[in-house]
Amino acid sequence: TQEPPKWAFESKITLLNRQSGQSRVLPATFDEQPRIIGWTADSSRILFSEARGTRTVIYEMPLDGPPRARFEPKRGVLNGISLNTSGSTLG
């Protein structure tokens, strides 16, 4: 049995260079079911949400390292997360 149990399919965050067409897969996320929210204001990290147990956690994925939790509520599920156009505020 895998810990944590995995979905029937896995999703990865992949960067695509629009000029060269080359792609680069970023490190795996906890549940491998990331839902992209958007880029941070300085374009150095990608924000995404993902289930962790019975909660929804907001993570940040740097372009050169593993993901880390940015907002992890003690309980509850977050839905309809959006990022403003400047990448500075989540709602």
XYZ file of C-alpha atoms in Angstrom:
91
model
C 0.000 0.000 0.000
C 1.293 3.436 -0.896
C 1.457 6.096 1.810
C -0.308 8.367 1.205
C -2.716 6.447 -1.043
C -2.529 7.679 -4.644
C -5.243 8.574 -7.121
C -5.773 6.538 -10.276
C -3.794 9.210 -12.113
C -1.114 11.657 -11.053
C -0.720 15.284 -12.099
C 2.556 17.177 -12.177
C 3.312 20.873 -12.563
C 5.271 21.339 -15.772
C 6.899 24.514 -17.038
C 6.940 25.075 -20.788
C 9.378 27.465 -22.430
C 7.221 29.202 -25.035
C 10.193 30.087 -27.222
C 12.078 26.775 -27.284
C 9.153 24.424 -26.637
C 11.190 22.597 -23.974
C 9.409 21.502 -20.828
C 10.573 20.836 -17.283
C 8.598 18.863 -14.698
C 8.745 20.374 -11.206
C 9.004 18.188 -8.069
C 6.039 16.014 -7.102
C 3.405 17.472 -4.796
C 2.048 15.753 -1.670
C -1.057 14.246 -3.291
C -0.003 14.692 -6.942
C -3.321 16.460 -7.628
C -2.281 20.157 -7.644
C -4.796 22.807 -8.692
C -2.883 25.801 -10.029
C -3.878 29.175 -8.576
C -1.261 31.374 -10.282
C 2.165 32.979 -10.025
C 3.375 35.007 -7.028
C 3.872 38.752 -7.588
C 7.611 38.301 -8.225
C 7.066 35.317 -10.609
C 9.438 33.154 -8.568
C 6.846 30.647 -7.298
C 3.647 28.986 -8.453
C 0.764 28.883 -5.987
C -1.493 25.838 -5.979
C -4.015 24.160 -3.711
C -4.225 20.494 -2.901
C -6.067 18.239 -0.480
C -4.155 17.033 2.537
C -6.312 14.674 4.548
C -9.630 16.437 5.174
C -8.225 19.943 4.557
C -7.224 22.059 1.605
C -3.721 23.513 1.812
C -2.277 26.330 -0.290
C 1.283 25.571 -1.362
C 3.990 27.452 -3.172
C 6.286 25.744 -5.658
C 9.595 27.522 -6.234
C 11.158 27.076 -9.658
C 14.219 25.454 -8.119
C 13.029 23.377 -5.178
C 10.288 21.327 -3.545
C 6.825 22.676 -2.669
C 6.095 24.015 0.790
C 2.874 24.903 2.576
C 2.027 28.604 2.490
C -1.375 28.449 4.228
C -2.481 25.346 6.102
C -5.742 25.765 8.023
C -6.286 23.578 11.077
C -9.529 22.338 9.519
C -11.768 22.994 6.560
C -11.819 22.962 2.800
C -11.068 25.936 0.567
C -12.863 26.266 -2.775
C -12.869 28.842 -5.557
C -9.452 30.220 -4.639
C -8.411 33.106 -6.873
C -5.412 35.371 -7.160
C -5.548 39.044 -8.064
C -3.930 40.181 -11.340
C -0.791 41.464 -9.601
C -0.267 38.085 -7.867
C -0.189 39.665 -4.409
C -3.536 38.699 -2.806
C -5.520 35.461 -2.562
C -9.271 35.371 -2.034
